Amino acid sequence: MNLFPVVLFLSCALCGMAAALGMAVCRLRHQEQSMENAAHQIAEYILDRRKGGIACSEEGAMYRLFHEVNSLVTMADAHADSERRAKEFLRRTIADISHQLKTPIAALNIYNGILQQETADAATVREFTSLSEQELDRIESLVQSLLKMARLDAGAITLERSPENVFDLLEHIKRQYSFRAEQEGKEIVLEGDEQTVFSCDRTWLAEAIGNLVKNALDHTAQGDRILVRWQQSPCLTQITVEDTGSGIHSEDLYHIFKRFYRSRFSKDTQGVGLGLPLAKSIVEAHQGSMEVHSKLGQGTAFTINFPIMTK
């Protein structure tokens, strides 16, 4: 019996098995090296010495594994960036608040020192008591505005919408500021259909529009007029607060809704830079939008647009 074919077959089979085993060993070593590299890259990422995901030229299950790891890395990077932005915003906000409080607190200390020295002069006591009251009102206004903005930012506000007559709402705001307008020789005028009704949270919207009226009073002079007008179409309710005051410099138009922003062109030294941002936040909470048009030396108009929601 000739055994040569059998031996040859077995030899070929053994060689094939050895080659397959060798390839498998090489493949396993390659995958082990890839895993070690990935582990090293992950360790570097955890230690914040490396950005980005894991480089991978593998296929199949290894590719899917690394792809999922890279997805986690991307999510972690996005979360870290968000945390950094939040911390930076908090740092700037605290610095702004500290700066805003520093001035009235310093003034109160000065007034208190004068009052302690001038207790015998009733006129001086009345004068500086009045000034102290103004500074305390300024601090209270700052704190209240900050609390309102914090509640809006945190989503802790649930708007209580109900049908409101626009004229009644704006007439209430006009009465609120009529004494100041009269004292400063300014006029507040309402113009619109007295039967207009739309759905809103009366308290919060009065806050927003009241801030616009106050802003107009802050930037107008004796003899100027503040016009609050409104109109309604089948899809939109529009309210405009327009004044004939000093206007806004073109360099400031893109910044006026930033918190604590103070223009280098403005003569206002009492505002805290929160009225307009707060008004905008309230309007946006109503799914509305706000835009501003202004000409230096001629006046400013803030226009609020509220879409009418239909079923």
Coordinates of C-alpha atoms in Angstrom, one line a residue:
M1 CA 0.0 0.0 0.0
N2 CA 1.3 3.4 -1.0
L3 CA 1.2 5.7 2.0
F4 CA 2.7 8.7 0.3
P5 CA -0.6 10.4 -0.7
V6 CA -1.8 10.0 2.9
V7 CA 1.4 11.5 4.4
L8 CA 1.3 14.3 1.9
F9 CA -2.3 15.1 2.8
L10 CA -1.6 15.0 6.5
S11 CA 1.5 17.2 6.0
C12 CA -0.5 19.7 4.0
A13 CA -3.3 19.7 6.6
L14 CA -0.8 20.2 9.4
C15 CA 0.9 23.1 7.5
G16 CA -2.5 24.7 6.9
M17 CA -3.5 24.3 10.5
A18 CA -0.1 25.8 11.6
A19 CA -0.6 28.7 9.2
A20 CA -4.1 29.4 10.4
L21 CA -3.0 29.2 14.0
G22 CA -0.1 31.5 13.2
M23 CA -2.5 34.0 11.6
A24 CA -4.9 33.7 14.5
V25 CA -2.0 34.4 17.0
C26 CA -0.9 37.4 14.9
R27 CA -4.5 38.7 14.8
L28 CA -4.9 38.2 18.6
R29 CA -1.6 40.0 19.2
H30 CA -2.7 42.9 16.9
Q31 CA -6.0 43.2 18.7
E32 CA -4.3 43.0 22.0
Q33 CA -2.0 45.9 20.9
S34 CA -5.0 47.8 19.7
M35 CA -6.7 47.4 23.0
E36 CA -3.6 48.4 24.9
N37 CA -3.4 51.5 22.7
A38 CA -7.0 52.3 23.3
A39 CA -6.6 51.8 27.1
H40 CA -3.6 54.2 27.0
Q41 CA -5.6 56.8 25.1
I42 CA -8.6 56.5 27.5
A43 CA -6.2 56.9 30.5
E44 CA -4.7 60.0 28.8
Y45 CA -8.2 61.3 28.3
I46 CA -9.2 60.7 31.9
L47 CA -6.1 62.6 33.0
D48 CA -7.1 65.5 30.7
R49 CA -3.9 65.2 28.7
R50 CA -5.6 64.3 25.5
K51 CA -8.6 65.4 23.5
G52 CA -10.7 63.6 21.0
G53 CA -11.6 59.9 20.6
I54 CA -9.8 56.7 19.9
A55 CA -8.1 56.2 16.5
C56 CA -9.4 52.9 15.0
S57 CA -8.8 51.2 11.7
E58 CA -10.3 47.9 12.9
E59 CA -13.5 46.3 11.5
G60 CA -16.3 44.3 12.9
A61 CA -16.9 44.1 16.7
M62 CA -13.7 46.0 17.5
Y63 CA -14.8 48.9 15.4
R64 CA -18.2 49.0 16.9
L65 CA -16.7 48.9 20.4
F66 CA -14.3 51.8 19.7
H67 CA -17.1 53.7 17.9
E68 CA -19.3 53.5 21.0
V69 CA -16.4 54.6 23.2
N70 CA -15.8 57.6 20.9
S71 CA -19.5 58.5 21.2
L72 CA -19.1 58.5 25.0
V73 CA -16.0 60.7 24.6
T74 CA -17.9 63.1 22.4
M75 CA -20.7 63.3 24.9
A76 CA -18.3 63.8 27.8
D77 CA -16.5 66.6 25.9
A78 CA -19.8 68.3 25.2
H79 CA -20.8 68.1 28.9
A80 CA -17.4 69.4 30.0
D81 CA -17.6 72.3 27.6
S82 CA -21.1 73.1 28.9
E83 CA -19.8 73.0 32.5
R84 CA -16.9 75.3 31.6
R85 CA -19.2 77.8 30.0
A86 CA -21.5 77.6 33.0
K87 CA -18.7 78.2 35.4
E88 CA -17.4 81.1 33.3
F89 CA -20.8 82.6 33.1
L90 CA -21.2 82.2 36.9
R91 CA -17.8 83.8 37.5
R92 CA -18.6 86.8 35.2
T93 CA -22.1 87.2 36.8
I94 CA -20.7 87.2 40.4
A95 CA -18.0 89.7 39.3
D96 CA -20.8 91.9 37.7
I97 CA -23.0 91.6 40.8
S98 CA -20.1 92.6 43.1
H99 CA -19.3 95.5 40.9
Q100 CA -22.9 96.7 40.8
L101 CA -23.3 96.4 44.6
K102 CA -20.0 98.1 45.3
T103 CA -21.2 101.6 44.3
P104 CA -24.4 101.8 46.3
I105 CA -22.8 100.2 49.4
A106 CA -19.9 102.6 49.2
A107 CA -22.4 105.5 48.9
L108 CA -24.4 104.2 51.9
N109 CA -21.2 104.1 54.0
I110 CA -20.4 107.7 53.1
Y111 CA -24.0 108.9 53.8
N112 CA -24.0 107.1 57.1
G113 CA -20.7 108.8 58.1
I114 CA -22.1 112.2 57.2
L115 CA -25.3 111.5 59.2
Q116 CA -23.3 110.5 62.2
Q117 CA -21.4 113.8 62.1
E118 CA -24.4 116.0 61.3
T119 CA -27.1 114.8 63.7
A120 CA -27.8 118.4 64.8
D121 CA -28.6 119.6 61.2
A122 CA -32.1 118.4 60.4
A123 CA -31.8 119.5 56.7
T124 CA -28.6 117.5 56.2
V125 CA -30.1 114.5 57.9
R126 CA -33.2 114.6 55.6
E127 CA -31.0 115.0 52.5
F128 CA -28.7 112.1 53.2
T129 CA -31.6 109.9 54.5
S130 CA -33.3 110.4 51.2
L131 CA -30.1 109.6 49.3
S132 CA -29.6 106.5 51.4
E133 CA -33.1 105.4 50.6
Q134 CA -32.4 105.8 46.9
E135 CA -29.3 103.5 47.2
L136 CA -31.3 100.9 49.2
D137 CA -34.0 101.0 46.5
R138 CA -31.2 100.5 43.9
I139 CA -29.9 97.4 45.7
E140 CA -33.4 96.0 46.1
S141 CA -34.1 96.5 42.4
L142 CA -30.8 94.7 41.5
V143 CA -31.6 91.7 43.8
Q144 CA -35.2 91.4 42.7
S145 CA -34.2 91.5 39.0
L146 CA -31.5 88.9 39.6
L147 CA -34.0 86.6 41.3
K148 CA -36.5 86.9 38.5
M149 CA -33.8 86.2 35.9
A150 CA -32.5 83.2 37.9
R151 CA -36.1 81.8 38.0
L152 CA -36.5 82.3 34.3
D153 CA -33.1 80.7 33.5
A154 CA -33.8 77.7 35.7
G155 CA -37.2 77.1 34.1
A156 CA -38.8 77.5 37.5
I157 CA -41.5 79.8 36.1
T158 CA -44.9 78.5 35.0
L159 CA -46.7 81.2 33.0
E160 CA -50.3 81.5 34.1
R161 CA -51.9 82.5 30.8
S162 CA -55.3 83.9 30.5
P163 CA -57.1 86.2 28.0
E164 CA -56.1 89.8 28.9
N165 CA -57.3 93.1 27.5
V166 CA -54.2 94.9 26.1
F167 CA -55.5 98.4 26.9
D168 CA -56.2 97.5 30.5
L169 CA -52.8 96.0 30.9
L170 CA -51.0 99.0 29.3
E171 CA -53.2 101.5 31.2
H172 CA -52.1 99.9 34.4
I173 CA -48.4 100.3 33.4
K174 CA -49.1 103.9 32.4
R175 CA -50.5 104.7 35.8
Q176 CA -47.5 103.1 37.4
Y177 CA -45.1 105.5 35.8
S178 CA -47.4 108.6 35.3
F179 CA -46.2 110.4 38.4
R180 CA -42.5 110.1 37.4
A181 CA -43.4 111.2 33.8
E182 CA -45.3 114.2 35.1
Q183 CA -42.5 115.2 37.4
E184 CA -40.0 115.0 34.5
G185 CA -42.2 116.8 32.1
K186 CA -42.7 113.8 29.8
E187 CA -45.8 112.3 28.3
I188 CA -46.9 108.6 28.0
V189 CA -49.5 108.0 25.3
L190 CA -51.5 104.8 24.6
E191 CA -52.7 104.1 21.0
G192 CA -54.6 101.0 19.9
D193 CA -57.9 99.2 19.8
E194 CA -59.3 99.1 23.3
Q195 CA -61.0 95.8 22.6
T196 CA -57.8 93.9 21.7
V197 CA -57.4 90.7 23.8
F198 CA -54.7 88.1 23.8
S199 CA -53.5 85.3 26.1
C200 CA -50.6 86.0 28.4
D201 CA -49.4 86.0 32.0
R202 CA -50.5 89.5 33.0
T203 CA -48.0 89.9 35.9
W204 CA -44.9 88.8 34.0
L205 CA -45.8 90.7 30.8
A206 CA -46.5 93.9 32.8
E207 CA -43.0 93.5 34.2
A208 CA -41.5 93.2 30.7
I209 CA -43.4 96.2 29.2
G210 CA -42.9 98.2 32.4
N211 CA -39.2 97.8 32.0
L212 CA -39.4 99.1 28.4
V213 CA -41.4 102.1 29.6
K214 CA -38.9 102.7 32.4
N215 CA -36.0 102.5 30.0
A216 CA -37.7 105.0 27.7
L217 CA -38.1 107.4 30.7
D218 CA -34.4 106.9 31.6
H219 CA -33.4 108.1 28.1
T220 CA -35.7 110.9 27.4
A221 CA -35.7 114.6 28.3
Q222 CA -38.3 117.1 29.4
G223 CA -40.9 117.5 26.6
D224 CA -40.3 114.1 25.1
R225 CA -43.1 111.6 24.4
I226 CA -43.3 107.9 25.0
L227 CA -45.9 106.2 22.7
V228 CA -47.1 102.7 23.6
R229 CA -49.1 101.3 20.7
W230 CA -50.5 97.9 19.8
Q231 CA -52.2 96.1 16.9
Q232 CA -53.4 92.7 16.2
S233 CA -53.7 90.5 13.1
P234 CA -55.1 87.0 12.7
C235 CA -51.7 85.5 13.5
L236 CA -49.9 88.2 15.5
T237 CA -50.2 90.6 18.5
Q238 CA -47.7 93.4 18.3
I239 CA -46.8 95.9 21.0
T240 CA -44.4 98.8 20.5
V241 CA -42.8 101.1 23.0
E242 CA -41.5 104.1 21.1
D243 CA -39.8 107.3 22.4
T244 CA -38.5 110.6 21.1
G245 CA -35.4 110.5 23.3
S246 CA -31.7 110.3 22.9
G247 CA -31.6 107.0 20.8
I248 CA -29.1 104.2 21.0
H249 CA -25.6 104.4 19.5
S250 CA -25.1 102.0 16.6
E251 CA -22.3 100.3 18.4
D252 CA -24.6 99.4 21.3
L253 CA -27.6 97.9 19.4
Y254 CA -26.1 94.4 19.3
H255 CA -25.3 94.5 23.0
I256 CA -28.3 96.1 24.8
F257 CA -29.8 92.8 25.7
K258 CA -26.7 91.5 27.4
R259 CA -26.8 91.4 31.2
F260 CA -25.1 94.3 33.0
Y261 CA -24.1 95.9 29.7
R262 CA -23.4 99.6 30.1
S263 CA -22.7 101.7 27.0
R264 CA -19.7 104.0 27.0
F265 CA -22.0 106.5 25.3
S266 CA -24.7 106.4 27.9
K267 CA -25.1 109.1 30.6
D268 CA -27.2 106.7 32.7
T269 CA -25.3 106.0 35.9
Q270 CA -28.1 104.5 38.0
G271 CA -29.3 101.5 35.9
V272 CA -27.9 98.0 36.6
G273 CA -28.3 96.7 33.0
L274 CA -30.9 94.1 33.8
G275 CA -34.2 95.7 32.6
L276 CA -33.9 95.0 28.9
P277 CA -32.5 91.4 29.3
L278 CA -35.3 90.6 31.8
A279 CA -37.9 92.0 29.4
K280 CA -36.5 89.9 26.5
S281 CA -36.5 86.8 28.6
I282 CA -40.1 87.2 29.7
V283 CA -41.2 87.9 26.1
E284 CA -39.3 84.8 24.9
A285 CA -41.0 82.7 27.7
H286 CA -44.3 83.7 26.0
Q287 CA -42.9 82.4 22.7
G288 CA -42.6 86.0 21.5
S289 CA -39.7 88.0 20.0
M290 CA -38.3 91.5 20.6
E291 CA -36.6 93.8 18.2
V292 CA -35.2 97.3 18.5
H293 CA -34.9 100.2 16.0
S294 CA -33.1 103.4 17.0
K295 CA -31.7 106.5 15.5
L296 CA -29.2 108.5 17.6
G297 CA -30.7 111.8 18.7
Q298 CA -34.2 110.9 17.4
G299 CA -35.5 108.1 19.5
T300 CA -35.9 104.3 20.0
A301 CA -38.7 101.8 19.3
F302 CA -38.9 98.4 21.0
T303 CA -41.3 96.1 19.2
I304 CA -42.7 92.9 20.7
N305 CA -44.3 90.2 18.5
F306 CA -46.5 87.5 20.0
P307 CA -47.7 84.8 17.6
I308 CA -51.3 83.8 18.2
M309 CA -51.5 80.1 18.9
T310 CA -54.2 78.2 17.0
K311 CA -55.3 74.7 17.6

